[in-house]
Amino acid sequence: MDFYSPGKLLIAGEYVVLDGAKAFALPTAQGQSMHVESIEEAVLYWTSYDVDGKIWMQEQVAMDQLLNHEEIKGSAHLQTLVEVLRAAHNQNPALLQGGGGFKVRCKLTFPRLWGLGTSSTWINNVAQWFGINPYQLLQESFGGSGYDIACAQHKSALFYQLTDPIHPRVELVEFQPVFSKKIYFVYLNEKQSSKEAIQSYRTKKGLLSTEIKRISEISQALVTAPSASVFGQLIREHETIVGRILDIQPIQTRLFPDFNGAIKSLGAWGGDFILVLSDEDPTAYFAGKGYATVLPYEQMIAQ
């Protein structure tokens, strides 16, 4: 059996998506595949490869240990693997009880440290294998808003609202900006922990009804923005609002004040990718600042 899920980028709604804001997200052209092979031996062999073919996780566990909820000692990767598979097993107990075992191979098509959804693509692939609700599996393992699962599932630009953590509201949308050649994504090489970012947000946020309403409006307006200039105004306003909530300077003010264009943080502020809107190819500018990975829109976003 073979499964595949694309990665994700949260274009608008970071943090406040957790409190009901309408977020706007895009699936990436890159993702993660998973190949599952049944074997007679009652053991689960799991191997995960990075984009360069190097193994970053290689674990094995006896099926009876996995199914009997015995305490399993091993690496942090093994503990996470067991936690996710046990949660999946609780939703569909029949799959792992055939008497044999499995060889599973996962392969990323983006570098693992890019933060495009190593966990979410994996969770969605496991949910496809088990035939279960991926949002429930997410909540019972990693947690989070779930927008990344929506990208992995639907492979389309979408609005996402956390109306219910198990059955969120997902609205597929057409996003084909005429100015797509002016959109770039720059990797900041500062991997961020989503869990830590969420905890920090929880401690800083106040009453956000006005901000949530406006962010939701911005998400919708970005999809229909008629020009690069309007799109740029919207992402600058979004940065200002979220910066005020987090009490953090927007990244363009902090790191790139001399840049001639608009810059927006994506996901957990301070790392992973930023969205850059520029009339000219900004590769040389960012390379001069020490950021070598600059991807044009067509190369990053699933078409």
Coordinates of N, CA, C and O in Angstrom, one line a residue, residues 63-218:
M63 N 4.9 -6.7 17.6 CA 3.5 -6.3 17.5 C 2.8 -6.5 18.8 O 1.9 -5.8 19.2
D64 N 3.2 -7.6 19.6 CA 2.5 -7.9 20.8 C 2.8 -6.8 21.9 O 1.9 -6.4 22.6
Q65 N 4.0 -6.3 21.8 CA 4.3 -5.1 22.7 C 3.5 -3.9 22.4 O 3.0 -3.2 23.2
L66 N 3.4 -3.7 21.1 CA 2.6 -2.5 20.6 C 1.2 -2.6 21.0 O 0.6 -1.7 21.5
L67 N 0.6 -3.8 20.8 CA -0.8 -4.0 21.0 C -1.2 -4.2 22.5 O -2.3 -3.8 22.9
N68 N -0.3 -4.7 23.3 CA -0.6 -4.9 24.7 C -0.4 -3.7 25.6 O -0.5 -3.8 26.8
H69 N 0.0 -2.6 25.0 CA 0.3 -1.4 25.8 C 1.3 -1.6 26.9 O 1.2 -1.0 27.9
E70 N 2.3 -2.4 26.6 CA 3.4 -2.6 27.5 C 4.3 -1.3 27.4 O 4.3 -0.6 26.4
E71 N 5.0 -1.0 28.5 CA 5.9 0.1 28.5 C 7.1 -0.3 27.6 O 7.7 -1.4 27.7
I72 N 7.4 0.6 26.6 CA 8.4 0.3 25.6 C 9.5 1.3 25.8 O 9.3 2.5 25.8
K73 N 10.7 0.8 26.1 CA 11.9 1.7 26.3 C 12.6 1.9 24.9 O 12.7 0.9 24.2
G74 N 13.1 3.1 24.7 CA 13.8 3.3 23.5 C 13.9 4.8 23.2 O 13.7 5.6 24.1
S75 N 14.3 5.2 22.0 CA 14.5 6.5 21.6 C 13.2 7.4 21.7 O 12.1 6.8 21.8
A76 N 13.4 8.7 21.6 CA 12.2 9.6 21.6 C 11.4 9.3 20.3 O 10.1 9.4 20.3
H77 N 12.0 9.0 19.2 CA 11.3 8.7 18.0 C 10.5 7.4 18.2 O 9.3 7.4 17.7
L78 N 11.0 6.4 18.8 CA 10.2 5.2 19.1 C 9.0 5.5 20.0 O 7.9 5.0 19.7
Q79 N 9.2 6.3 21.0 CA 8.1 6.6 21.9 C 7.0 7.3 21.1 O 5.8 7.0 21.3
T80 N 7.4 8.2 20.3 CA 6.3 9.0 19.5 C 5.6 8.0 18.5 O 4.4 8.1 18.3
L81 N 6.4 7.2 17.8 CA 5.9 6.2 16.9 C 4.8 5.3 17.6 O 3.7 5.1 17.1
V82 N 5.2 4.8 18.8 CA 4.3 3.9 19.5 C 3.0 4.7 19.9 O 1.9 4.2 19.8
E83 N 3.2 5.9 20.4 CA 2.1 6.7 20.8 C 1.1 6.9 19.7 O -0.1 6.8 19.9
V84 N 1.6 7.3 18.5 CA 0.7 7.5 17.4 C 0.0 6.3 16.9 O -1.2 6.2 16.6
L85 N 0.8 5.2 16.8 CA 0.2 3.9 16.3 C -0.9 3.3 17.3 O -1.9 2.8 16.9
R86 N -0.6 3.5 18.6 CA -1.6 3.1 19.6 C -2.9 3.9 19.5 O -4.0 3.4 19.6
A87 N -2.7 5.2 19.3 CA -3.9 6.1 19.1 C -4.7 5.7 17.9 O -5.9 5.6 17.9
A88 N -3.9 5.4 16.8 CA -4.6 4.9 15.6 C -5.3 3.6 15.8 O -6.4 3.4 15.3
H89 N -4.6 2.7 16.5 CA -5.2 1.4 16.8 C -6.5 1.5 17.6 O -7.4 0.7 17.3
N90 N -6.6 2.4 18.5 CA -7.8 2.6 19.3 C -9.0 3.0 18.4 O -10.1 2.7 18.6
Q91 N -8.7 3.7 17.3 CA -9.8 4.1 16.3 C -10.1 2.9 15.4 O -11.3 2.8 15.0
N92 N -9.1 2.1 15.1 CA -9.4 1.0 14.2 C -8.6 -0.2 14.7 O -7.5 -0.5 14.2
P93 N -9.2 -1.0 15.7 CA -8.4 -2.1 16.3 C -8.1 -3.3 15.4 O -7.3 -4.1 15.7
A94 N -8.8 -3.4 14.2 CA -8.7 -4.6 13.4 C -7.4 -4.6 12.6 O -6.9 -5.7 12.3
L95 N -6.9 -3.4 12.2 CA -5.8 -3.4 11.2 C -4.5 -4.1 11.7 O -3.9 -4.8 10.9
L96 N -4.1 -4.0 12.9 CA -2.9 -4.5 13.4 C -3.0 -5.9 14.0 O -2.0 -6.5 14.5
Q97 N -4.2 -6.5 13.9 CA -4.4 -7.8 14.6 C -4.5 -9.0 13.7 O -5.2 -10.0 14.0
G98 N -3.8 -8.9 12.6 CA -3.8 -10.0 11.6 C -2.9 -11.1 11.9 O -2.8 -12.1 11.2
G99 N -2.0 -10.9 12.9 CA -1.1 -12.0 13.3 C 0.3 -11.8 12.8 O 1.3 -12.3 13.3
G100 N 0.5 -11.0 11.7 CA 1.8 -10.8 11.2 C 2.3 -9.4 11.6 O 1.9 -8.8 12.6
G101 N 3.2 -8.9 10.8 CA 3.8 -7.5 11.0 C 3.8 -6.7 9.8 O 3.2 -7.0 8.8
F102 N 4.6 -5.7 9.8 CA 4.7 -4.7 8.7 C 6.1 -4.1 8.6 O 6.8 -4.0 9.6
K103 N 6.4 -3.9 7.3 CA 7.6 -3.0 7.0 C 7.1 -1.7 6.4 O 6.3 -1.7 5.5
V104 N 7.4 -0.6 7.1 CA 6.9 0.7 6.6 C 8.1 1.6 6.3 O 9.1 1.7 7.0
R105 N 8.1 2.2 5.1 CA 9.1 3.1 4.6 C 8.5 4.5 4.3 O 7.5 4.5 3.5
C106 N 9.0 5.5 5.0 CA 8.5 6.9 4.7 C 9.6 7.7 4.1 O 10.8 7.5 4.4
K107 N 9.3 8.5 3.1 CA 10.3 9.4 2.5 C 9.8 10.8 2.3 O 8.7 11.0 1.7
L108 N 10.5 11.7 2.8 CA 10.2 13.1 2.6 C 10.7 13.6 1.2 O 11.8 13.1 0.8
T109 N 10.0 14.5 0.6 CA 10.5 15.1 -0.6 C 10.9 16.6 -0.4 O 11.1 17.3 -1.3
F110 N 10.9 17.0 0.9 CA 11.5 18.3 1.3 C 12.4 18.0 2.5 O 12.3 17.0 3.2
P111 N 13.5 18.9 2.7 CA 14.3 18.7 3.8 C 13.6 18.7 5.1 O 12.7 19.6 5.3
R112 N 13.8 17.8 6.0 CA 13.0 17.7 7.3 C 13.1 19.0 8.1 O 12.1 19.3 8.8
L113 N 14.2 19.7 8.1 CA 14.3 20.9 8.9 C 13.5 22.1 8.4 O 13.5 23.1 9.0
W114 N 13.0 22.0 7.2 CA 12.2 23.1 6.6 C 11.0 23.4 7.3 O 10.4 24.5 7.1
G115 N 10.4 22.5 8.1 CA 9.2 22.8 8.8 C 7.9 22.8 8.0 O 7.0 23.5 8.3
L116 N 7.9 22.0 6.9 CA 6.8 22.0 6.0 C 5.7 21.0 6.3 O 4.7 20.8 5.6
G117 N 6.0 20.2 7.4 CA 5.0 19.3 7.9 C 5.4 17.8 7.9 O 4.7 16.9 7.5
T118 N 6.6 17.6 8.5 CA 7.1 16.2 8.6 C 6.1 15.4 9.5 O 5.8 14.3 9.2
S119 N 5.6 16.1 10.5 CA 4.7 15.4 11.4 C 3.3 15.3 10.8 O 2.6 14.2 10.9
S120 N 2.8 16.4 10.3 CA 1.4 16.3 9.8 C 1.2 15.4 8.6 O 0.2 14.7 8.4
T121 N 2.2 15.4 7.7 CA 2.1 14.5 6.5 C 2.2 13.0 7.0 O 1.5 12.1 6.5
W122 N 3.0 12.8 8.0 CA 3.1 11.4 8.6 C 1.8 11.0 9.3 O 1.3 9.9 9.0
I123 N 1.2 11.9 10.1 CA -0.1 11.6 10.7 C -1.1 11.4 9.7 O -1.9 10.4 9.8
N124 N -1.2 12.1 8.6 CA -2.2 11.9 7.6 C -2.0 10.6 6.9 O -3.0 9.9 6.5
N125 N -0.8 10.3 6.6 CA -0.5 9.0 5.9 C -0.9 7.8 6.8 O -1.5 6.8 6.3
V126 N -0.6 7.9 8.1 CA -1.0 6.8 9.0 C -2.5 6.7 9.1 O -3.1 5.6 9.1
A127 N -3.2 7.9 9.1 CA -4.6 7.9 9.2 C -5.2 7.3 7.9 O -6.2 6.5 8.0
Q128 N -4.6 7.5 6.8 CA -5.1 6.9 5.5 C -4.9 5.4 5.6 O -5.8 4.6 5.2
W129 N -3.8 4.9 6.1 CA -3.5 3.5 6.2 C -4.6 2.8 7.1 O -5.1 1.8 6.8
F130 N -4.9 3.5 8.2 CA -5.8 2.9 9.2 C -7.3 3.2 8.8 O -8.2 2.5 9.4
G131 N -7.5 4.1 7.9 CA -8.9 4.5 7.5 C -9.6 5.2 8.6 O -10.8 4.9 8.9
I132 N -8.9 6.1 9.3 CA -9.5 6.8 10.5 C -9.5 8.3 10.3 O -8.9 8.8 9.3
N133 N -10.0 9.0 11.3 CA -10.1 10.5 11.3 C -8.7 11.0 11.6 O -8.2 10.9 12.7
P134 N -8.0 11.7 10.7 CA -6.7 12.2 10.9 C -6.7 13.4 12.0 O -5.7 13.5 12.7
Y135 N -7.8 14.1 12.1 CA -7.8 15.2 13.1 C -7.9 14.6 14.5 O -7.2 15.2 15.4
Q136 N -8.6 13.5 14.6 CA -8.6 12.9 15.9 C -7.3 12.3 16.3 O -6.8 12.4 17.4
L137 N -6.6 11.7 15.3 CA -5.3 11.2 15.5 C -4.3 12.3 15.9 O -3.5 12.1 16.8
L138 N -4.4 13.4 15.3 CA -3.6 14.6 15.6 C -3.8 15.0 17.1 O -2.8 15.2 17.8
Q139 N -5.1 15.1 17.5 CA -5.4 15.6 18.8 C -4.9 14.6 19.9 O -4.5 15.0 21.0
E140 N -4.9 13.3 19.5 CA -4.5 12.3 20.5 C -3.0 12.0 20.5 O -2.5 11.2 21.2
S141 N -2.2 12.8 19.6 CA -0.8 12.7 19.6 C -0.1 14.0 19.7 O 0.2 14.5 20.8
F142 N 0.1 14.7 18.6 CA 0.9 16.0 18.6 C 0.1 17.2 19.1 O 0.6 18.1 19.6
G143 N -1.2 17.2 18.8 CA -2.0 18.4 19.1 C -1.8 19.4 18.0 O -1.0 19.3 17.1
G144 N -2.4 20.6 18.2 CA -2.3 21.7 17.2 C -3.6 22.0 16.6 O -4.6 21.4 16.9
S145 N -3.6 23.0 15.7 CA -4.9 23.5 15.2 C -5.5 22.5 14.2 O -6.7 22.5 14.0
G146 N -4.6 21.8 13.4 CA -5.1 20.9 12.4 C -5.1 21.4 11.0 O -5.5 20.7 10.1
Y147 N -4.8 22.7 10.8 CA -4.8 23.2 9.4 C -3.9 22.4 8.5 O -4.1 22.3 7.3
D148 N -2.8 21.9 9.1 CA -1.8 21.2 8.3 C -2.3 19.9 7.9 O -2.0 19.4 6.8
I149 N -3.2 19.3 8.7 CA -3.9 18.0 8.2 C -4.8 18.3 7.1 O -4.9 17.5 6.1
A150 N -5.5 19.5 7.1 CA -6.4 19.9 6.0 C -5.6 20.0 4.7 O -6.1 19.5 3.7
C151 N -4.4 20.6 4.8 CA -3.6 20.7 3.6 C -3.2 19.3 3.1 O -3.2 19.0 1.9
A152 N -2.8 18.4 4.0 CA -2.4 17.1 3.6 C -3.5 16.3 3.0 O -3.3 15.5 2.1
Q153 N -4.7 16.6 3.5 CA -5.9 15.8 3.0 C -6.5 16.3 1.7 O -6.9 15.5 0.8
H154 N -6.5 17.6 1.5 CA -7.3 18.2 0.4 C -6.4 18.6 -0.8 O -7.0 18.8 -1.9
K155 N -5.2 18.8 -0.6 CA -4.3 19.2 -1.7 C -4.8 20.4 -2.5 O -4.6 20.5 -3.7
S156 N -5.4 21.3 -1.7 CA -5.9 22.5 -2.4 C -5.8 23.7 -1.4 O -5.7 23.5 -0.2
A157 N -5.7 24.9 -2.0 CA -5.8 26.1 -1.2 C -7.1 26.1 -0.4 O -8.1 25.6 -0.9
L158 N -7.0 26.5 0.8 CA -8.2 26.4 1.7 C -8.3 27.4 2.8 O -7.3 28.0 3.2
F159 N -9.5 27.6 3.2 CA -9.8 28.3 4.5 C -10.0 27.3 5.6 O -10.6 26.2 5.3
Y160 N -9.6 27.5 6.8 CA -9.7 26.6 7.8 C -10.1 27.3 9.1 O -9.6 28.3 9.5
Q161 N -11.1 26.7 9.7 CA -11.6 27.2 11.0 C -11.7 26.1 12.0 O -12.3 25.0 11.7
L162 N -11.2 26.3 13.2 CA -11.2 25.3 14.3 C -12.6 25.3 15.0 O -12.6 25.7 16.2
T163 N -13.6 25.0 14.3 CA -15.0 25.0 14.9 C -15.1 23.8 15.9 O -15.8 23.9 16.8
D164 N -14.4 22.7 15.5 CA -14.4 21.5 16.3 C -13.1 20.8 16.0 O -12.8 20.6 14.8
P165 N -12.3 20.4 17.0 CA -11.0 19.9 16.7 C -11.0 18.5 16.0 O -10.1 18.2 15.3
I166 N -12.1 17.8 16.0 CA -12.2 16.5 15.3 C -12.9 16.7 13.9 O -12.6 16.0 13.0
H167 N -13.8 17.7 13.8 CA -14.5 18.0 12.6 C -14.4 19.5 12.3 O -15.4 20.2 12.4
P168 N -13.2 20.0 11.9 CA -13.1 21.5 11.7 C -13.8 21.8 10.4 O -14.2 21.0 9.6
R169 N -13.9 23.1 10.2 CA -14.6 23.7 9.0 C -13.5 23.9 7.9 O -12.6 24.7 8.2
V170 N -13.6 23.2 6.8 CA -12.6 23.4 5.7 C -13.3 23.8 4.5 O -14.3 23.1 4.1
E171 N -12.9 24.9 3.9 CA -13.5 25.4 2.6 C -12.4 25.5 1.6 O -11.5 26.3 1.7
L172 N -12.5 24.7 0.5 CA -11.5 24.7 -0.6 C -11.8 26.0 -1.4 O -12.9 26.3 -1.7
V173 N -10.7 26.6 -1.8 CA -10.8 27.8 -2.6 C -9.8 27.8 -3.8 O -8.8 27.1 -3.7
E174 N -10.1 28.6 -4.8 CA -9.2 28.8 -5.9 C -8.3 29.9 -5.6 O -8.7 31.0 -5.1
F175 N -7.0 29.7 -5.7 CA -6.0 30.8 -5.5 C -5.0 30.7 -6.6 O -4.1 29.9 -6.6
Q176 N -5.2 31.6 -7.6 CA -4.3 31.6 -8.7 C -4.0 33.1 -8.9 O -4.4 33.8 -9.9
P177 N -3.2 33.7 -8.1 CA -2.9 35.1 -8.2 C -2.1 35.5 -9.5 O -1.2 34.8 -9.9
V178 N -2.6 36.5 -10.1 CA -1.9 37.0 -11.4 C -0.5 37.4 -11.1 O 0.3 37.5 -12.0
F179 N -0.2 37.7 -9.8 CA 1.1 38.2 -9.4 C 2.0 37.1 -8.8 O 2.9 37.4 -8.0
S180 N 1.7 35.9 -9.1 CA 2.4 34.8 -8.4 C 3.9 34.8 -8.6 O 4.7 34.4 -7.8
K181 N 4.3 35.4 -9.8 CA 5.8 35.4 -10.0 C 6.5 36.4 -9.1 O 7.7 36.5 -9.1
K182 N 5.7 37.2 -8.4 CA 6.3 38.2 -7.4 C 6.3 37.6 -6.0 O 6.8 38.3 -5.1
I183 N 5.9 36.3 -5.8 CA 5.8 35.7 -4.5 C 7.0 34.7 -4.4 O 7.2 33.9 -5.3
Y184 N 7.7 34.8 -3.3 CA 8.8 33.9 -3.0 C 8.7 33.4 -1.6 O 8.1 34.1 -0.7
F185 N 9.4 32.3 -1.3 CA 9.5 31.8 0.1 C 11.0 31.6 0.4 O 11.7 31.0 -0.3
V186 N 11.3 32.2 1.6 CA 12.7 32.2 2.0 C 12.8 31.5 3.3 O 12.1 31.7 4.3
Y187 N 13.8 30.5 3.4 CA 14.0 29.7 4.5 C 15.0 30.4 5.5 O 16.1 30.8 5.1
L188 N 14.5 30.6 6.8 CA 15.3 31.3 7.7 C 16.3 30.4 8.5 O 17.1 31.0 9.3
N189 N 16.2 29.1 8.3 CA 17.1 28.2 9.0 C 17.1 28.3 10.5 O 18.1 28.1 11.2
E190 N 15.9 28.6 11.0 CA 15.7 28.7 12.5 C 14.5 27.8 12.8 O 13.4 28.3 13.0
K191 N 14.7 26.5 13.0 CA 13.6 25.6 13.2 C 12.9 26.0 14.5 O 13.5 26.2 15.6
Q192 N 11.5 26.2 14.4 CA 10.7 26.6 15.5 C 9.9 25.4 16.1 O 9.4 24.6 15.3
S193 N 9.7 25.4 17.4 CA 8.8 24.4 18.0 C 7.4 24.9 18.0 O 7.2 26.0 18.6
S194 N 6.5 24.3 17.3 CA 5.1 24.7 17.3 C 4.5 24.7 18.7 O 3.8 25.6 19.1
K195 N 4.8 23.7 19.4 CA 4.3 23.5 20.8 C 4.7 24.7 21.6 O 3.9 25.3 22.4
E196 N 6.0 25.1 21.6 CA 6.5 26.2 22.4 C 5.9 27.5 21.9 O 5.6 28.4 22.8
A197 N 5.8 27.7 20.6 CA 5.2 28.9 20.1 C 3.8 29.1 20.6 O 3.3 30.2 21.0
I198 N 3.0 28.0 20.6 CA 1.6 28.0 21.0 C 1.6 28.3 22.5 O 0.7 29.2 23.0
Q199 N 2.4 27.7 23.3 CA 2.5 28.0 24.8 C 2.8 29.5 25.0 O 2.2 30.1 25.9
S200 N 3.7 30.1 24.3 CA 4.1 31.5 24.4 C 2.9 32.4 24.1 O 2.6 33.3 24.7
Y201 N 2.2 32.0 23.0 CA 1.0 32.8 22.5 C -0.1 32.7 23.6 O -0.7 33.7 24.0
R202 N -0.3 31.5 24.2 CA -1.3 31.4 25.3 C -1.0 32.3 26.5 O -1.9 32.9 27.1
T203 N 0.2 32.5 26.8 CA 0.6 33.4 27.9 C 0.4 34.9 27.6 O 0.2 35.7 28.5
K204 N 0.5 35.2 26.3 CA 0.6 36.7 26.0 C -0.8 37.2 25.5 O -1.0 38.4 25.6
K205 N -1.6 36.3 25.0 CA -2.8 36.8 24.3 C -3.8 37.4 25.4 O -3.9 36.9 26.5
G206 N -4.6 38.4 25.0 CA -5.7 38.9 25.8 C -7.0 38.6 25.1 O -7.1 37.5 24.5
L207 N -7.9 39.5 25.3 CA -9.2 39.3 24.6 C -9.0 39.7 23.1 O -8.6 40.8 22.8
L208 N -9.3 38.8 22.2 CA -8.9 39.0 20.8 C -10.0 39.0 19.8 O -9.8 38.9 18.6
S209 N -11.3 39.3 20.3 CA -12.4 39.2 19.3 C -12.2 40.1 18.1 O -12.5 39.8 17.0
T210 N -11.8 41.4 18.4 CA -11.6 42.3 17.3 C -10.5 41.8 16.3 O -10.7 41.9 15.1
E211 N -9.4 41.3 16.9 CA -8.3 40.9 16.1 C -8.7 39.6 15.3 O -8.3 39.5 14.1
I212 N -9.4 38.7 15.9 CA -9.8 37.5 15.2 C -10.7 37.8 14.0 O -10.6 37.3 12.9
K213 N -11.6 38.8 14.2 CA -12.5 39.2 13.1 C -11.7 39.8 12.0 O -12.0 39.4 10.8
R214 N -10.8 40.6 12.3 CA -10.0 41.3 11.2 C -9.1 40.3 10.5 O -9.0 40.4 9.3
I215 N -8.4 39.4 11.3 CA -7.6 38.4 10.6 C -8.4 37.5 9.7 O -8.0 37.2 8.6
S216 N -9.6 37.2 10.1 CA -10.5 36.4 9.3 C -10.8 37.1 8.0 O -10.8 36.5 6.9
E217 N -11.0 38.4 8.1 CA -11.3 39.2 6.9 C -10.1 39.3 6.0 O -10.2 39.2 4.8
I218 N -8.9 39.4 6.6 CA -7.7 39.5 5.8 C -7.5 38.2 5.1 O -7.1 38.1 3.9

